[in-house]
Short mmCIF file of C-alpha atoms in Angstrom, two decimals:
data_model
loop_
_atom_site.label_atom_id
_atom_site.label_comp_id
_atom_site.label_asym_id
_atom_site.label_seq_id
_atom_site.Cartn_x
_atom_site.Cartn_y
_atom_site.Cartn_z
CA MET A 23 129.36 111.68 85.83
CA ILE A 24 129.99 112.46 82.18
CA GLU A 25 133.20 111.18 80.59
CA VAL A 26 133.99 112.31 77.06
CA LEU A 27 136.80 110.62 75.14
CA ASP A 28 138.09 111.76 71.74
CA LEU A 29 134.59 112.73 70.62
CA THR A 30 134.56 113.66 66.93
CA LYS A 31 131.78 114.64 64.55
CA ARG A 32 132.27 115.22 60.85
CA PHE A 33 129.50 116.30 58.50
CA ARG A 34 129.48 115.18 54.90
CA PRO A 35 129.24 117.89 52.25
CA VAL A 36 125.74 118.66 51.00
CA ARG A 37 126.99 119.37 47.50
CA ARG A 38 129.09 117.07 45.39
CA GLY A 39 132.69 118.16 45.50
CA GLY A 40 132.23 120.03 48.77
CA ARG A 41 134.55 119.60 51.73
CA GLU A 42 133.78 117.51 54.78
CA VAL A 43 133.34 119.65 57.88
CA ALA A 44 134.77 118.59 61.25
CA ALA A 45 132.47 120.29 63.77
CA VAL A 46 134.00 118.51 66.78
CA ARG A 47 137.59 117.23 66.84
CA GLU A 48 138.74 114.70 69.44
CA VAL A 49 137.12 116.46 72.39
CA SER A 50 137.76 114.96 75.82
CA PHE A 51 136.67 116.11 79.27
CA VAL A 52 135.07 114.92 82.49
CA ALA A 53 132.10 116.57 84.25
CA ARG A 54 131.62 115.36 87.81
CA PRO A 55 128.58 115.07 90.12
CA GLY A 56 127.94 118.26 92.03
CA GLU A 57 129.70 120.35 89.38
CA VAL A 58 128.74 122.83 86.69
CA PHE A 59 131.09 122.33 83.76
CA GLY A 60 131.05 125.22 81.30
CA LEU A 61 131.49 124.52 77.60
CA LEU A 62 132.28 127.87 76.01
CA GLY A 63 133.07 129.17 72.55
CA GLU A 64 132.05 131.48 69.76
CA ASN A 65 129.18 130.64 67.42
CA GLY A 66 130.16 127.68 65.26
CA ALA A 67 132.93 126.55 67.62
CA GLY A 68 131.36 123.11 68.20
CA LYS A 69 129.82 123.44 71.66
CA THR A 70 126.21 122.90 70.52
CA THR A 71 127.26 119.91 68.41
CA THR A 72 129.04 118.47 71.45
CA LEU A 73 125.90 118.83 73.56
CA ARG A 74 123.81 117.24 70.82
CA LEU A 75 126.20 114.30 70.75
CA LEU A 76 125.95 113.90 74.54
CA SER A 77 122.14 114.02 74.35
CA THR A 78 122.20 111.34 71.57
CA ILE A 79 120.50 113.64 69.05
CA LEU A 80 123.56 113.13 66.86
CA ALA A 81 125.81 110.08 66.55
CA PRO A 82 129.58 110.65 66.70
CA THR A 83 131.85 109.89 63.77
CA SER A 84 134.41 108.52 66.22
CA GLY A 85 135.14 108.55 69.91
CA THR A 86 132.43 108.23 72.52
CA ALA A 87 131.16 109.40 75.90
CA THR A 88 129.44 107.88 78.88
CA VAL A 89 126.67 109.50 80.92
CA MET A 90 126.26 107.91 84.35
CA GLY A 91 128.05 104.88 82.95
CA HIS A 92 125.85 104.58 79.84
CA ASP A 93 127.60 104.75 76.47
CA ILE A 94 126.03 107.31 74.11
CA VAL A 95 126.64 105.03 71.12
CA LYS A 96 125.73 101.64 72.58
CA GLU A 97 123.04 102.67 75.09
CA PRO A 98 121.35 105.85 73.84
CA GLU A 99 117.97 104.94 75.37
CA LYS A 100 119.52 104.64 78.83
CA VAL A 101 121.31 107.96 78.38
CA ARG A 102 118.02 109.69 77.52
CA ARG A 103 116.50 108.36 80.74
CA VAL A 104 118.96 110.23 82.95
CA ILE A 105 119.30 113.60 81.20
CA GLY A 106 117.37 116.84 81.00
CA VAL A 107 118.16 118.95 77.94
CA VAL A 108 117.73 122.63 77.16
CA ALA A 109 118.59 123.05 73.48
CA THR A 110 118.91 126.17 71.35
CA ASP A 111 115.53 125.42 69.71
CA THR A 112 112.71 125.34 72.25
CA GLY A 113 110.54 122.99 70.18
CA VAL A 114 107.47 123.94 72.24
CA TYR A 115 104.12 122.63 71.01
CA ASP A 116 102.09 125.76 70.22
CA ARG A 117 98.68 124.07 70.54
CA LEU A 118 99.31 122.84 74.09
CA THR A 119 99.39 124.84 77.29
CA PRO A 120 102.52 124.89 79.49
CA ARG A 121 100.72 122.67 82.01
CA GLU A 122 99.83 120.13 79.31
CA ILE A 123 103.40 120.15 77.98
CA LEU A 124 104.89 119.39 81.39
CA ARG A 125 102.25 116.73 82.04
CA TYR A 126 103.09 115.07 78.72
CA PHE A 127 106.85 115.03 79.36
CA GLY A 128 106.34 113.91 82.95
CA GLN A 129 104.37 110.92 81.68
CA LEU A 130 107.11 110.18 79.13
CA ASN A 131 109.46 109.94 82.10
CA ASP A 132 107.15 107.51 83.95
CA MET A 133 106.13 110.02 86.63
CA ASP A 134 102.78 109.50 88.32
CA ARG A 135 100.10 112.19 88.14
CA PRO A 136 100.52 113.57 91.72
CA ALA A 137 104.31 113.86 91.26
CA ILE A 138 103.82 115.68 87.95
CA GLU A 139 101.37 118.13 89.51
CA ARG A 140 103.66 118.84 92.48
CA ARG A 141 106.71 119.37 90.32
CA THR A 142 104.79 121.49 87.80
CA SER A 143 103.47 123.76 90.54
CA GLU A 144 106.98 124.19 91.94
CA LEU A 145 108.51 125.00 88.55
CA PHE A 146 105.76 127.43 87.58
CA ARG A 147 106.09 129.23 90.90
CA ARG A 148 109.87 129.49 90.66
CA LEU A 149 109.82 130.69 87.05
CA GLY A 150 106.89 133.08 87.49
CA MET A 151 104.66 131.19 85.07
CA ASP A 152 101.42 130.74 87.02
CA GLU A 153 99.47 133.31 84.99
CA TYR A 154 100.50 131.59 81.72
CA ALA A 155 100.03 127.99 82.87
CA ASP A 156 96.77 127.36 81.00
CA ARG A 157 97.26 129.50 77.90
CA ARG A 158 98.24 127.92 74.61
CA ALA A 159 101.99 128.18 74.07
CA GLY A 160 101.48 129.66 70.60
CA GLN A 161 100.06 132.79 72.27
CA LEU A 162 103.09 133.30 74.50
CA SER A 163 106.26 135.32 74.02
CA GLN A 164 109.56 133.73 73.02
CA GLY A 165 110.90 134.37 76.50
CA THR A 166 107.98 132.55 78.10
CA LYS A 167 108.48 129.66 75.68
CA GLN A 168 112.06 129.48 76.85
CA LYS A 169 110.79 129.17 80.43
CA ILE A 170 108.58 126.26 79.32
CA HIS A 171 111.64 124.67 77.72
CA VAL A 172 113.64 124.99 80.94
CA ALA A 173 110.77 123.60 83.03
CA ARG A 174 110.31 120.71 80.61
CA ALA A 175 113.99 119.74 80.99
CA MET A 176 113.66 119.74 84.77
CA ILE A 177 110.23 118.15 85.19
CA SER A 178 111.56 114.68 86.04
CA ASP A 179 114.37 116.03 88.26
CA PRO A 180 117.05 114.21 86.21
CA PRO A 181 120.55 113.60 87.61
CA VAL A 182 122.26 115.09 84.54
CA LEU A 183 121.49 118.43 82.87
CA LEU A 184 122.75 119.55 79.45
CA LEU A 185 122.01 123.26 79.17
CA ASP A 186 122.68 125.14 75.93
CA GLU A 187 122.02 128.87 76.46
CA PRO A 188 119.23 128.18 79.00
CA THR A 189 118.59 131.89 79.71
CA ALA A 190 118.37 132.99 76.06
CA GLY A 191 115.50 135.46 75.66
CA LEU A 192 114.81 135.70 79.40
CA ASP A 193 114.58 138.91 81.40
CA VAL A 194 116.85 139.57 84.38
CA THR A 195 114.45 138.15 86.97
CA SER A 196 113.81 134.95 85.03
CA SER A 197 117.51 134.54 84.24
CA ARG A 198 118.31 134.79 87.92
CA ALA A 199 115.67 132.16 88.73
CA VAL A 200 117.27 129.76 86.22
CA GLU A 201 120.72 130.46 87.66
CA GLU A 202 119.40 129.66 91.13
CA PHE A 203 117.93 126.40 89.82
CA ILE A 204 121.32 125.48 88.37
CA LEU A 205 123.14 126.20 91.62
CA GLU A 206 120.54 124.23 93.59
CA ALA A 207 120.91 121.31 91.16
CA LYS A 208 124.67 121.41 91.71
CA GLY A 209 124.09 121.35 95.48
CA GLN A 210 121.93 118.25 95.03
CA GLY A 211 124.86 116.46 93.35
CA LYS A 212 123.66 116.69 89.76
CA THR A 213 126.12 116.73 86.87
CA ILE A 214 125.64 119.82 84.71
CA VAL A 215 127.17 120.86 81.39
CA PHE A 216 126.39 124.49 80.73
CA SER A 217 126.90 126.71 77.70
CA SER A 218 126.40 130.48 77.65
CA HIS A 219 127.71 133.58 75.89
CA ILE A 220 127.18 135.63 79.07
CA MET A 221 130.57 135.56 80.77
CA SER A 222 129.32 137.10 84.03
CA GLN A 223 126.84 134.21 84.23
CA VAL A 224 129.61 131.71 83.53
CA GLU A 225 131.62 133.15 86.44
CA LYS A 226 128.59 132.89 88.69
CA VAL A 227 127.61 129.26 88.09
CA CYS A 228 130.57 127.32 86.65
CA ASP A 229 133.15 125.37 88.66
CA ARG A 230 135.33 124.49 85.67
CA VAL A 231 135.20 125.48 82.02
CA ALA A 232 136.55 124.30 78.68
CA ILE A 233 136.92 126.77 75.84
CA ILE A 234 136.34 125.19 72.47
CA HIS A 235 137.57 126.73 69.21
CA GLN A 236 137.12 125.34 65.70
CA GLY A 237 135.95 122.05 67.16
CA SER A 238 138.87 121.50 69.56
CA ILE A 239 139.35 122.35 73.22
CA LEU A 240 141.88 125.16 73.65
CA VAL A 241 142.09 125.12 77.43
CA GLU A 242 140.34 123.72 80.49
CA GLY A 243 140.41 124.77 84.12
CA THR A 244 138.69 126.66 86.90
CA ILE A 245 137.75 130.31 86.42
CA SER A 246 140.40 131.30 88.97
CA GLU A 247 143.11 129.27 87.24
CA LEU A 248 142.39 130.77 83.84
CA LYS A 249 142.23 134.29 85.24
CA GLY A 250 145.57 133.74 86.97
CA HIS A 251 147.27 132.46 83.84
CA GLN A 252 146.08 135.48 81.87
CA ALA A 253 146.53 138.02 84.69
CA ALA A 254 143.00 139.33 84.07
CA ALA A 255 140.33 140.57 86.46
CA ARG A 256 137.37 139.72 84.23
CA PHE A 257 136.76 136.30 82.75
CA GLU A 258 135.42 137.94 79.59
CA ASP A 259 138.94 139.31 78.97
CA VAL A 260 140.42 135.85 79.51
CA PHE A 261 137.98 134.36 77.02
CA VAL A 262 138.77 136.91 74.31
CA ARG A 263 142.54 136.59 74.78
CA LEU A 264 142.48 132.80 74.61
CA LEU A 265 140.39 132.83 71.44
CA GLY A 266 142.84 135.30 69.92
CA GLU A 267 145.75 132.99 70.77
CA GLY A 268 143.89 130.00 69.37
CA SER A 269 143.37 131.76 66.05
CA ARG A 270 147.07 132.40 65.48
#
């Protein structure tokens, strides 16, 4: 489970005399085991900063969160042990092959060699990566690098997944494979926080969503609840209307 309580992140101005920026403002929510919790918003709304706080890449200004009972401020090392992260920057090592990258991250997670090989084979098969497995990552397309990034996050089969635009740059077939992974992970009882700009994808995989605007959560609920409140057939219409109301 992930429990977020009054999480706030302010960035100091780069230039003297500049204004402090509050990227996340007192955000609170709970994501439960066996659930995909969608964190949605426009660019700059604060969703990526929130995910970076949960993954301990950034430290909060105030407030906190717990991931499987581990406090992100007091126990960041324990948090990192139980999460898999897909961030907006793939950070793939160009001089290594996909197989070497997964082997490296498997070892970082204390997996033994046979377990790494089994899991790598499964991930490559599911993501259609077998033909690229032993080519240097620097020679591969951005979409294939994104597949490596997704596989790297899932190599240790972590109980918590933080997914920021996991299908960015992927074709339809690969996107569907990632969606299937997410739904399978939910079925296995994993806790998943998911961010995407593709509203049809959000409808497909998310159980509940929170829409964040200018660093604060506007509304939270199931897709059906939010559609009902807005009397809309498409969730994309709900999203646009709520953002419009939040800007007034």
